[in-house]
Amino acid sequence: MKINIYYGGRGLLEDPTLYVLNKFTEVLEELHVDVTRYNLYEQKNGITMLPNTLKEADGVILAVHIEWLGIGGFMQQFLDACWLYADKERIKNIYMLPIVMANTFGEKEGELVLQKAWELLGGITCKGLIAYVSDHVEFETNSDYKMIIEQSAENLYRTVNKRLKTLPSSSYAQQQNFLYTAPLDLTPQESEQLSEYVSDDAYVQKQKKDIKELTELFKGMMEGTDSSDAKFEFIKNFRDNFQPQPVDFMASYVIHMSDTGKSIVLEVDGKHLKCYYGEKENADITATTTKAVVSRLVNGRTTFQGAFMSGELKVKGNFKTVRTFDQVFRFSVLS
């Protein structure tokens, strides 16, 4: 027989859940049960892979410590991963015992959440072990509590060993009728492979990088097809004449063209520039002018400072940033 323990606490010494799990492990190993414990806080970068560990398990223990509210993020992540990637046919034959220790209100609710989740996954639930613990030292030295914990471990062994039947639950009906089709429609092998990809941070980062590069490529293709398109007018001018700045330089400019009702947003972060049509609140500089003045600006026939001084361009914001514009964007005079 194989029992897997999934501990969703933070591993604190004063967590009474650890004491309970150690007692469970002692009793089960004396009964020649193969016990493996997974501390989710140690596996946080690979939680999506843990549903694969259910394959050989006959029973599982889901253990949490409620410190303020709910079962905690690590256990929730694990259950989410089971819903997405676990072999549901395999879970149907796995018994689950919830252990919930709390030093605040909510141990009964925590047990209910774990039981409900396991039933929705299609598994079999056992009577849980729950307790409110205000003093972990008193709890761990109480002989009566120790006996109750050991009896609970023995009951789990008997239940799994004899494959005891349970009465039907409405959660199983929900799972069969409509919730079962909600996850990704993948085979167990495909789910396992996908969980490996999701847990591989290098793979995920590469995918994000590829998506970003494709986005930039399509942006460039759209801009190159018709530079006179109103959606991209002036954008290429600003990008082509952008002068990279020191890494600690950050500034944002919004140029609103009153006659067209459109605004160009320029966000500078050191060597990087974001340039697009849209809106931006709390920009360092918000300028209002006309399309004709912007055209003269990008053609090098006037400067931002010059247009401001002549009154052709009105500015709101940090006036110290006004003069930086002509340093960041240096337009050449076009013939």
Coordinates of C-alpha atoms in Angstrom, one line a residue:
M1 CA 0.0 0.0 0.0
K2 CA 1.2 3.5 -0.8
I3 CA 0.1 6.7 0.9
N4 CA 1.1 10.2 -0.3
I5 CA 1.0 13.1 2.0
Y6 CA 0.7 16.6 0.6
Y7 CA 1.4 19.3 3.2
G8 CA 0.2 22.8 2.3
G9 CA 1.6 24.7 5.3
R10 CA 4.7 26.9 5.6
G11 CA 6.8 24.4 7.5
L12 CA 6.9 26.5 10.7
L13 CA 8.1 24.7 13.8
E14 CA 5.0 25.7 15.8
D15 CA 2.7 24.3 13.1
P16 CA 0.8 21.4 14.9
T17 CA 0.1 19.9 11.5
L18 CA 3.7 18.7 11.3
Y19 CA 3.3 16.8 14.6
V20 CA 0.2 15.2 13.3
L21 CA 1.8 14.1 10.0
N22 CA 4.8 12.7 11.9
K23 CA 2.5 10.6 14.0
F24 CA 0.5 9.4 11.0
T25 CA 3.8 8.5 9.3
E26 CA 5.0 6.5 12.3
V27 CA 1.8 4.5 12.6
L28 CA 1.5 3.8 8.8
E29 CA 5.1 2.7 8.5
E30 CA 4.6 0.3 11.4
L31 CA 1.8 -1.2 9.3
H32 CA 4.3 -1.5 6.4
V33 CA 2.7 1.2 4.4
D34 CA 5.0 3.1 1.9
V35 CA 4.6 6.8 2.9
T36 CA 5.9 9.7 0.9
R37 CA 5.5 13.3 2.0
Y38 CA 5.5 16.3 -0.4
N39 CA 6.0 19.7 1.3
L40 CA 4.3 22.0 -1.2
Y41 CA 6.3 25.1 0.1
E42 CA 9.4 23.3 -1.1
Q43 CA 7.9 22.3 -4.4
K44 CA 6.3 25.7 -5.2
N45 CA 8.1 25.9 -8.6
G46 CA 7.0 22.4 -9.6
I47 CA 3.5 22.0 -8.1
T48 CA 2.1 21.5 -11.6
M49 CA 4.1 18.3 -11.8
L50 CA 2.9 16.8 -8.5
P51 CA -0.4 15.3 -9.9
N52 CA 1.9 12.8 -11.6
T53 CA 2.8 11.5 -8.2
L54 CA -0.8 10.3 -7.7
K55 CA -0.3 7.5 -10.2
E56 CA 0.9 4.8 -7.8
A57 CA -1.0 6.1 -4.6
D58 CA -3.7 4.1 -3.0
G59 CA -4.5 6.9 -0.6
V60 CA -3.6 10.5 0.0
I61 CA -3.5 12.9 2.9
L62 CA -4.1 16.6 2.2
A63 CA -2.9 18.5 5.2
V64 CA -3.1 22.3 5.8
H65 CA -2.6 24.7 8.7
I66 CA -5.1 27.6 8.8
E67 CA -3.3 30.6 10.1
W68 CA -5.9 33.3 9.2
L69 CA -8.3 32.3 6.4
G70 CA -8.7 29.3 4.1
I71 CA -6.6 26.4 3.1
G72 CA -3.7 28.5 1.8
G73 CA -2.3 29.2 -1.6
F74 CA 0.0 26.2 -1.9
M75 CA -2.7 23.6 -1.4
Q76 CA -5.1 25.6 -3.7
Q77 CA -2.3 25.5 -6.4
F78 CA -2.0 21.8 -6.0
L79 CA -5.7 21.2 -6.3
D80 CA -5.9 23.4 -9.4
A81 CA -3.0 21.4 -10.9
C82 CA -4.9 18.2 -10.2
W83 CA -8.0 19.5 -11.9
L84 CA -6.0 20.5 -15.0
Y85 CA -3.4 17.8 -15.3
A86 CA -4.2 14.7 -13.1
D87 CA -5.5 11.4 -14.5
K88 CA -9.2 11.6 -13.3
E89 CA -9.7 7.9 -14.0
R90 CA -6.9 7.2 -11.5
I91 CA -8.2 9.6 -8.9
K92 CA -11.5 7.7 -8.8
N93 CA -9.7 4.9 -6.9
I94 CA -7.8 7.1 -4.5
Y95 CA -9.0 7.7 -0.9
M96 CA -8.3 11.1 0.6
L97 CA -8.1 12.0 4.3
P98 CA -8.0 15.7 5.1
I99 CA -6.0 17.0 8.1
V100 CA -6.8 20.6 9.1
M101 CA -5.1 22.3 12.1
A102 CA -6.1 25.9 12.9
N103 CA -5.0 28.5 15.3
T104 CA -7.9 30.7 14.2
F105 CA -11.5 30.0 13.2
G106 CA -12.1 27.8 10.2
E107 CA -10.9 24.2 10.7
K108 CA -14.3 22.7 9.8
E109 CA -14.6 24.9 6.7
G110 CA -11.1 23.9 5.6
E111 CA -12.0 20.2 5.9
L112 CA -15.2 20.8 3.9
V113 CA -13.2 22.6 1.1
L114 CA -10.7 19.7 0.8
Q115 CA -13.4 17.1 0.8
K116 CA -15.5 19.0 -1.8
A117 CA -12.5 19.5 -4.0
W118 CA -11.5 15.8 -3.9
E119 CA -15.0 14.7 -4.6
L120 CA -15.2 17.0 -7.6
L121 CA -12.0 15.5 -8.9
G122 CA -13.8 12.1 -8.7
G123 CA -11.9 10.7 -5.7
I124 CA -13.1 9.1 -2.5
T125 CA -13.1 11.0 0.8
C126 CA -12.6 9.8 4.3
K127 CA -13.5 11.3 7.7
G128 CA -11.0 14.0 8.4
L129 CA -8.9 14.9 11.4
I130 CA -9.4 18.5 12.4
A131 CA -8.6 20.6 15.5
Y132 CA -8.3 24.1 16.8
V133 CA -4.9 24.5 18.5
S134 CA -4.2 27.5 20.6
D135 CA -1.0 26.1 22.2
H136 CA 1.0 23.7 20.1
V137 CA 3.1 22.5 23.0
E138 CA 0.1 21.5 25.1
F139 CA -1.4 19.9 22.0
E140 CA 1.7 17.8 21.2
T141 CA 2.2 16.7 24.8
N142 CA -1.4 15.6 25.4
S143 CA -1.6 11.8 25.5
D144 CA -5.3 11.7 24.7
Y145 CA -4.8 13.8 21.5
K146 CA -1.9 11.4 20.6
M147 CA -4.2 8.4 20.9
I148 CA -6.9 10.1 18.7
I149 CA -4.3 10.9 16.0
E150 CA -3.0 7.3 16.0
Q151 CA -6.5 5.9 15.8
S152 CA -7.3 8.1 12.8
A153 CA -4.1 6.8 11.1
E154 CA -5.2 3.2 11.8
N155 CA -8.7 3.9 10.4
L156 CA -7.2 5.3 7.2
Y157 CA -5.1 2.1 6.8
R158 CA -8.2 -0.1 7.3
T159 CA -10.3 2.0 4.9
V160 CA -7.7 1.9 2.1
N161 CA -6.7 -1.7 2.7
K162 CA -10.3 -3.0 2.7
R163 CA -11.4 -0.6 -0.1
L164 CA -14.4 0.3 2.0
K165 CA -17.3 1.7 0.1
T166 CA -18.9 5.1 0.7
L167 CA -22.4 6.4 0.2
P168 CA -23.0 8.5 -3.0
S169 CA -22.6 12.3 -2.8
S170 CA -24.1 15.1 -4.8
S171 CA -20.6 16.2 -5.6
Y172 CA -20.0 13.1 -7.6
A173 CA -23.2 13.8 -9.5
Q174 CA -22.1 17.3 -10.3
Q175 CA -18.7 16.0 -11.5
Q176 CA -20.3 13.4 -13.8
N177 CA -23.0 15.7 -15.2
F178 CA -21.2 18.8 -16.1
L179 CA -18.0 19.7 -14.2
Y180 CA -16.1 16.8 -15.6
T181 CA -16.0 18.4 -19.1
A182 CA -14.7 21.7 -17.9
P183 CA -11.0 20.9 -17.8
L184 CA -8.8 20.7 -20.9
D185 CA -9.8 17.7 -23.0
L186 CA -6.5 15.9 -22.9
T187 CA -5.3 12.3 -22.4
P188 CA -3.4 11.5 -19.2
Q189 CA -0.2 11.4 -21.3
E190 CA -0.9 14.8 -22.8
S191 CA -1.8 16.3 -19.4
E192 CA 1.5 15.0 -18.0
Q193 CA 3.5 16.5 -20.8
L194 CA 1.7 19.8 -20.5
S195 CA 2.3 19.9 -16.7
E196 CA 6.0 19.4 -17.4
Y197 CA 6.0 22.4 -19.8
V198 CA 4.1 24.6 -17.3
S199 CA 6.5 23.7 -14.5
D200 CA 9.5 24.5 -16.7
D201 CA 10.1 28.2 -16.0
A202 CA 12.7 28.4 -18.8
Y203 CA 10.2 27.0 -21.3
V204 CA 7.5 29.4 -20.1
Q205 CA 9.9 32.4 -20.4
K206 CA 10.9 31.4 -23.9
Q207 CA 7.3 31.2 -25.0
K208 CA 6.7 34.7 -23.6
K209 CA 9.7 36.0 -25.4
D210 CA 8.6 34.4 -28.7
I211 CA 5.1 35.9 -28.3
K212 CA 6.6 39.3 -27.7
E213 CA 8.9 39.0 -30.7
L214 CA 6.0 38.0 -32.9
T215 CA 4.0 40.9 -31.6
E216 CA 6.7 43.3 -32.5
L217 CA 7.2 41.7 -35.9
F218 CA 3.5 42.1 -36.8
K219 CA 3.5 45.7 -35.5
G220 CA 6.5 46.5 -37.8
M221 CA 4.8 44.8 -40.8
M222 CA 1.6 46.8 -40.2
E223 CA 3.5 50.0 -39.9
G224 CA 5.6 49.3 -43.0
T225 CA 2.7 48.6 -45.2
D226 CA 1.3 52.1 -45.1
S227 CA 3.2 54.8 -43.2
S228 CA 0.5 57.3 -44.1
D229 CA -2.2 55.2 -42.3
A230 CA -3.8 57.4 -39.7
K231 CA -3.3 54.6 -37.1
F232 CA 0.5 54.8 -37.4
E233 CA 1.1 58.3 -38.6
F234 CA 4.1 59.9 -36.9
I235 CA 4.8 56.7 -34.9
K236 CA 7.7 55.6 -37.2
N237 CA 9.2 59.2 -37.1
F238 CA 9.4 59.1 -33.3
R239 CA 10.9 55.5 -33.3
D240 CA 13.4 56.3 -36.0
N241 CA 14.6 59.5 -34.2
F242 CA 14.7 58.2 -30.7
Q243 CA 17.9 58.6 -28.8
P244 CA 18.5 55.9 -26.1
Q245 CA 19.0 57.4 -22.7
P246 CA 20.8 56.3 -19.5
V247 CA 19.2 53.4 -17.7
D248 CA 18.0 55.6 -14.9
F249 CA 16.1 58.0 -17.2
M250 CA 12.4 57.6 -17.3
A251 CA 9.8 60.0 -18.8
S252 CA 6.4 59.9 -20.4
Y253 CA 5.0 62.4 -22.9
V254 CA 1.5 62.7 -24.3
I255 CA 1.0 64.9 -27.4
H256 CA -2.7 65.6 -28.0
M257 CA -3.7 66.9 -31.4
S258 CA -6.8 69.0 -30.8
D259 CA -7.9 69.1 -34.5
T260 CA -7.9 65.3 -34.9
G261 CA -8.8 64.3 -31.3
K262 CA -6.0 61.8 -31.2
S263 CA -3.1 61.5 -28.7
I264 CA 0.4 60.1 -29.2
V265 CA 1.9 58.5 -26.1
L266 CA 5.6 58.3 -25.7
E267 CA 7.0 56.3 -22.8
V268 CA 10.8 56.3 -22.4
D269 CA 12.6 53.9 -20.0
G270 CA 16.3 54.3 -20.6
K271 CA 17.1 52.6 -23.9
H272 CA 13.5 51.6 -24.5
L273 CA 10.7 53.4 -26.1
K274 CA 7.0 52.7 -26.3
C275 CA 5.1 54.8 -28.8
Y276 CA 1.4 54.4 -29.6
Y277 CA -1.9 56.2 -30.1
G278 CA -4.0 56.2 -26.9
E279 CA -4.3 57.7 -23.5
K280 CA -2.1 57.8 -20.4
E281 CA -3.0 59.3 -17.1
N282 CA -0.4 61.0 -14.9
A283 CA 2.1 61.5 -17.8
D284 CA 5.1 63.7 -16.9
I285 CA 4.2 66.0 -19.8
T286 CA 0.9 66.5 -21.5
A287 CA 1.1 68.7 -24.6
T288 CA -1.8 70.1 -26.7
T289 CA -1.2 71.2 -30.3
T290 CA -2.3 70.5 -33.8
K291 CA -1.4 67.9 -36.4
A292 CA 0.4 70.5 -38.5
V293 CA 2.7 71.4 -35.6
V294 CA 3.5 67.7 -34.9
S295 CA 4.2 67.3 -38.7
R296 CA 6.7 70.2 -38.5
L297 CA 8.2 68.7 -35.3
V298 CA 8.9 65.3 -36.8
N299 CA 10.2 66.9 -40.0
G300 CA 12.8 68.8 -38.1
R301 CA 11.3 72.3 -38.9
T302 CA 10.7 73.1 -35.3
T303 CA 11.6 71.8 -31.8
F304 CA 9.4 70.9 -28.9
Q305 CA 10.9 73.7 -26.9
G306 CA 10.5 76.2 -29.8
A307 CA 6.8 75.3 -30.3
F308 CA 6.2 75.7 -26.6
M309 CA 7.9 79.1 -26.5
S310 CA 6.0 80.3 -29.5
G311 CA 2.7 79.3 -28.0
E312 CA 1.9 76.7 -30.7
L313 CA 2.1 74.0 -28.1
K314 CA 0.6 74.1 -24.6
V315 CA 2.1 72.0 -21.9
K316 CA 0.9 70.7 -18.5
G317 CA 3.0 68.7 -16.1
N318 CA 6.6 68.8 -14.9
F319 CA 8.1 71.8 -16.8
K320 CA 11.7 70.6 -16.1
T321 CA 10.9 67.6 -18.3
V322 CA 10.0 69.8 -21.3
R323 CA 13.5 70.4 -22.4
T324 CA 14.4 66.7 -22.2
F325 CA 12.1 66.1 -25.2
D326 CA 14.5 67.5 -27.7
Q327 CA 17.3 65.5 -26.2
V328 CA 15.3 62.3 -26.4
F329 CA 14.0 62.9 -30.0
R330 CA 16.4 64.5 -32.4
F331 CA 14.6 65.0 -35.8
S332 CA 16.6 65.8 -38.9
V333 CA 15.3 68.4 -41.3
L334 CA 13.6 66.8 -44.3
S335 CA 13.9 68.3 -47.7

